Short mmCIF file of C-alpha atoms in Angstrom, two decimals:
data_model
loop_
_atom_site.label_atom_id
_atom_site.label_comp_id
_atom_site.label_asym_id
_atom_site.label_seq_id
_atom_site.Cartn_x
_atom_site.Cartn_y
_atom_site.Cartn_z
CA ALA A 1 206.52 -64.57 64.55
CA ALA A 2 202.96 -64.21 66.33
CA GLY A 3 203.41 -63.09 70.04
CA VAL A 4 201.21 -62.86 73.01
CA ILE A 5 198.45 -60.34 72.74
CA GLN A 6 196.85 -58.35 75.67
CA SER A 7 194.03 -55.93 75.64
CA PRO A 8 193.40 -53.34 76.49
CA ARG A 9 197.08 -51.82 76.57
CA HIS A 10 195.82 -49.13 78.95
CA LEU A 11 192.77 -48.97 81.34
CA ILE A 12 191.94 -46.27 83.78
CA LYS A 13 189.13 -46.96 86.40
CA GLU A 14 187.75 -45.69 89.61
CA LYS A 15 187.98 -47.27 92.92
CA ARG A 16 185.34 -49.79 93.63
CA GLU A 17 184.95 -50.48 89.67
CA THR A 18 185.69 -53.64 87.89
CA ALA A 19 187.98 -54.38 85.08
CA THR A 20 188.39 -57.12 82.80
CA LEU A 21 191.93 -57.88 81.24
CA LYS A 22 192.20 -60.15 78.06
CA CYS A 23 195.15 -62.39 76.95
CA TYR A 24 195.54 -64.40 73.68
CA PRO A 25 198.50 -66.67 74.03
CA ILE A 26 200.77 -67.54 70.98
CA PRO A 27 198.88 -69.99 68.72
CA ARG A 28 199.41 -73.78 70.18
CA HIS A 29 200.44 -72.61 73.65
CA ASP A 30 197.83 -74.08 75.89
CA THR A 31 199.43 -72.72 79.25
CA VAL A 32 198.76 -69.19 80.30
CA TYR A 33 200.10 -67.21 83.36
CA TRP A 34 199.22 -63.89 84.87
CA TYR A 35 201.66 -61.66 86.66
CA GLN A 36 201.36 -58.27 88.55
CA GLN A 37 204.20 -55.86 88.55
CA GLY A 38 203.87 -52.78 90.73
CA PRO A 39 205.73 -49.59 90.05
CA GLY A 40 209.48 -50.24 90.38
CA GLN A 41 208.59 -53.90 91.56
CA ASP A 42 209.50 -57.31 90.05
CA PRO A 43 206.59 -59.24 88.46
CA GLN A 44 204.69 -61.36 90.95
CA PHE A 45 202.83 -64.48 89.82
CA LEU A 46 198.94 -64.33 90.22
CA ILE A 47 197.73 -67.38 88.62
CA SER A 48 198.04 -70.01 85.76
CA PHE A 49 196.00 -72.43 83.58
CA TYR A 50 196.70 -75.24 81.64
CA GLU A 51 194.08 -76.80 79.25
CA LYS A 52 191.46 -74.62 80.47
CA MET A 53 191.98 -75.73 84.11
CA GLN A 54 193.62 -73.61 86.78
CA SER A 55 196.96 -75.01 87.61
CA ASP A 56 198.55 -72.88 90.06
CA LYS A 57 197.66 -70.03 92.20
CA GLY A 58 200.01 -67.37 93.54
CA SER A 59 199.37 -63.89 95.27
CA ILE A 60 196.01 -63.32 93.51
CA PRO A 61 193.50 -61.21 95.80
CA ASP A 62 190.13 -62.87 96.46
CA ARG A 63 188.59 -59.82 94.49
CA PHE A 64 190.10 -61.11 91.49
CA SER A 65 189.22 -64.15 89.27
CA ALA A 66 190.41 -65.65 85.98
CA GLN A 67 189.48 -68.20 83.57
CA GLN A 68 190.83 -69.71 80.24
CA PHE A 69 188.41 -70.35 77.44
CA SER A 70 188.08 -72.97 75.02
CA ASP A 71 190.01 -71.12 72.29
CA TYR A 72 192.88 -70.71 75.13
CA HIS A 73 192.58 -67.01 75.58
CA SER A 74 192.26 -66.00 79.24
CA GLU A 75 190.42 -63.17 81.05
CA LEU A 76 191.39 -61.72 84.40
CA ASN A 77 188.47 -60.21 86.20
CA MET A 78 189.15 -57.51 88.85
CA SER A 79 186.27 -56.33 91.20
CA SER A 80 186.25 -53.72 93.85
CA LEU A 81 189.29 -52.22 92.51
CA GLU A 82 191.64 -50.47 94.87
CA LEU A 83 194.27 -47.70 94.40
CA GLY A 84 196.90 -50.45 95.27
CA ASP A 85 195.75 -52.53 92.16
CA SER A 86 197.43 -50.00 89.97
CA ALA A 87 199.77 -51.99 88.12
CA LEU A 88 201.20 -53.47 84.89
CA TYR A 89 199.61 -56.86 84.31
CA PHE A 90 201.56 -59.23 82.31
CA CYS A 91 200.13 -62.44 80.63
CA ALA A 92 202.50 -65.06 79.37
CA SER A 93 202.11 -68.36 77.59
CA SER A 94 204.15 -71.54 77.21
CA PRO A 95 203.42 -74.68 75.11
CA GLY A 96 202.88 -77.96 76.23
CA GLN A 97 202.46 -79.37 79.82
CA ALA A 98 204.11 -76.46 81.63
CA ARG A 99 207.38 -78.25 82.12
CA VAL A 100 209.92 -76.35 84.26
CA THR A 101 212.37 -75.97 81.22
CA ASP A 102 209.67 -74.24 79.17
CA THR A 103 210.06 -70.64 78.47
CA GLN A 104 207.33 -68.25 79.24
CA TYR A 105 206.66 -65.83 76.49
CA PHE A 106 205.25 -62.42 77.70
CA GLY A 107 202.71 -59.97 76.35
CA PRO A 108 203.35 -56.24 76.18
CA GLY A 109 200.97 -55.96 79.53
CA THR A 110 198.16 -53.90 80.27
CA ARG A 111 198.63 -50.91 82.41
CA LEU A 112 195.78 -50.48 84.97
CA THR A 113 195.53 -47.12 86.81
CA VAL A 114 192.96 -47.00 89.53
CA LEU A 115 191.93 -43.39 90.53
CA GLY B 1 210.88 -71.37 99.48
CA ASP B 2 212.16 -70.71 95.96
CA SER B 3 213.75 -67.19 95.42
CA VAL B 4 215.99 -65.29 93.26
CA THR B 5 218.52 -62.61 94.86
CA GLN B 6 219.75 -60.18 92.23
CA MET B 7 222.43 -57.35 92.31
CA GLU B 8 220.72 -54.26 93.07
CA GLY B 9 221.24 -51.30 90.78
CA PRO B 10 221.04 -48.95 89.21
CA VAL B 11 224.22 -49.74 86.99
CA THR B 12 225.65 -47.07 84.75
CA LEU B 13 228.26 -48.04 82.46
CA SER B 14 230.10 -46.35 79.59
CA GLU B 15 229.78 -47.77 75.99
CA GLU B 16 232.07 -50.93 75.43
CA ALA B 17 232.48 -51.64 79.17
CA PHE B 18 232.28 -55.17 80.50
CA LEU B 19 228.87 -55.87 82.23
CA THR B 20 228.21 -58.22 84.96
CA ILE B 21 225.04 -58.57 87.05
CA ASN B 22 224.99 -60.95 89.69
CA CYS B 23 222.27 -63.40 90.61
CA THR B 24 221.97 -66.21 93.05
CA TYR B 25 218.94 -68.40 93.78
CA THR B 26 217.49 -70.74 96.16
CA ALA B 27 215.22 -73.71 95.07
CA THR B 28 214.21 -77.02 95.79
CA GLY B 29 214.48 -79.47 93.13
CA TYR B 30 216.13 -78.65 89.67
CA PRO B 31 214.98 -75.18 88.72
CA SER B 32 215.48 -73.58 85.23
CA LEU B 33 216.95 -70.11 85.13
CA PHE B 34 216.38 -67.22 82.92
CA TRP B 35 217.22 -63.64 82.16
CA TYR B 36 214.55 -61.35 81.05
CA VAL B 37 214.97 -57.88 79.90
CA GLN B 38 212.47 -55.03 79.94
CA TYR B 39 212.90 -51.91 77.80
CA PRO B 40 211.28 -48.66 78.63
CA GLY B 41 207.62 -49.01 78.40
CA GLU B 42 207.59 -52.55 76.89
CA GLY B 43 206.89 -55.88 78.18
CA LEU B 44 209.29 -58.83 79.28
CA GLN B 45 211.66 -60.11 76.64
CA LEU B 46 213.46 -63.51 77.28
CA LEU B 47 217.17 -62.87 76.82
CA LEU B 48 218.58 -66.34 77.43
CA LYS B 49 218.13 -69.37 79.58
CA ALA B 50 219.73 -72.45 80.93
CA THR B 51 217.87 -75.55 82.31
CA LYS B 52 220.37 -77.57 83.92
CA ALA B 53 223.68 -77.15 85.75
CA ASP B 54 226.63 -75.98 83.63
CA ASP B 55 224.48 -75.04 80.67
CA LYS B 56 225.57 -71.79 79.40
CA GLY B 57 222.73 -69.62 77.91
CA SER B 58 223.73 -66.97 75.25
CA ASN B 59 222.07 -64.32 73.06
CA LYS B 60 223.11 -60.90 71.63
CA GLY B 61 226.56 -61.11 73.33
CA PHE B 62 224.97 -61.78 76.57
CA GLU B 63 225.92 -65.01 78.38
CA ALA B 64 225.19 -66.65 81.85
CA THR B 65 226.22 -70.04 83.15
CA TYR B 66 224.10 -72.28 85.27
CA ARG B 67 226.43 -72.97 88.19
CA LYS B 68 224.79 -75.36 90.79
CA GLU B 69 227.82 -75.33 93.20
CA THR B 70 227.42 -71.66 93.91
CA THR B 71 223.76 -71.39 92.99
CA SER B 72 224.32 -68.58 90.60
CA PHE B 73 223.53 -67.42 87.08
CA HIS B 74 225.47 -64.29 86.62
CA LEU B 75 224.72 -62.23 83.50
CA GLU B 76 227.69 -60.97 81.45
CA LYS B 77 228.34 -59.01 78.37
CA GLY B 78 232.02 -58.06 77.18
CA SER B 79 231.12 -54.76 75.40
CA VAL B 80 227.91 -52.91 76.34
CA GLN B 81 225.99 -50.61 73.96
CA VAL B 82 223.73 -47.69 74.53
CA SER B 83 220.81 -50.00 73.05
CA ASP B 84 221.46 -52.34 76.13
CA SER B 85 220.00 -49.61 78.66
CA ALA B 86 217.08 -51.67 80.20
CA VAL B 87 215.84 -53.37 83.15
CA TYR B 88 217.30 -56.97 83.50
CA PHE B 89 215.39 -59.55 85.78
CA CYS B 90 216.92 -62.81 86.68
CA ALA B 91 214.19 -65.59 87.08
CA LEU B 92 213.78 -69.33 87.92
CA SER B 93 211.22 -71.68 87.30
CA ALA B 94 210.37 -74.26 89.41
CA ARG B 95 207.67 -76.57 89.56
CA GLN B 96 205.10 -76.04 92.42
CA THR B 97 201.69 -77.66 92.84
CA GLY B 98 200.73 -77.86 89.24
CA ALA B 99 202.62 -75.69 86.81
CA ASN B 100 205.90 -73.84 86.76
CA ASN B 101 205.78 -70.34 87.90
CA LEU B 102 208.40 -67.72 87.44
CA PHE B 103 210.12 -66.19 90.66
CA PHE B 104 211.86 -62.81 89.59
CA GLY B 105 214.71 -61.00 91.23
CA THR B 106 214.10 -57.28 91.81
CA GLY B 107 215.44 -56.04 88.53
CA THR B 108 218.71 -54.41 87.77
CA ARG B 109 218.59 -51.24 85.71
CA LEU B 110 221.29 -50.51 83.33
CA THR B 111 222.06 -47.28 81.74
CA VAL B 112 224.67 -47.37 79.27
CA ILE B 113 226.11 -43.81 78.30
CA PRO B 114 228.08 -43.09 75.02
#
């Protein structure tokens, strides 16, 4: 079965650089979520989209932005990178109208290292 | 606010031992509850879920029952295997302003030794 695809899998950037992470949800899933997992931490919700509109916002820094495109893939744009942005970034997708009962299916994550 | 409190690890067990990882939650409304597993170097995989009180989720020998009266969703397995070594996250899904976001516990690292 098709899964959530994230690219790149690994990314190394310098401080103050920008990074773009991509997420391709499971086919026919129209809701996408982004999570950040710091070293040894639990995943923290950043932002979500439903039908190409932002549906909720969590602890996403102002330096980050995201969008969902017409083909439902999503991109997380990160600017003025800081050392503390080094983390594993997960994308998840779910079908339908983002009901509480829906399961979120996670991608393998993008490991971002900021030097 | 909504939150999950999870038993801290790490937990080390011998193969075929009984496993319990405690999880309690605080939520308004009627959340859904999940257990996710993260194997070394991999992403999060759904292990099981329960969407209403008294539901039991089960998968691969793991079970958890949604207990509203004790606000708990403890994970159990009767006989663990070496391949079960991973980090286990309890999570809840509760509708906020627009979509349902997952709130995770801090994770419990399980190591099973032969």
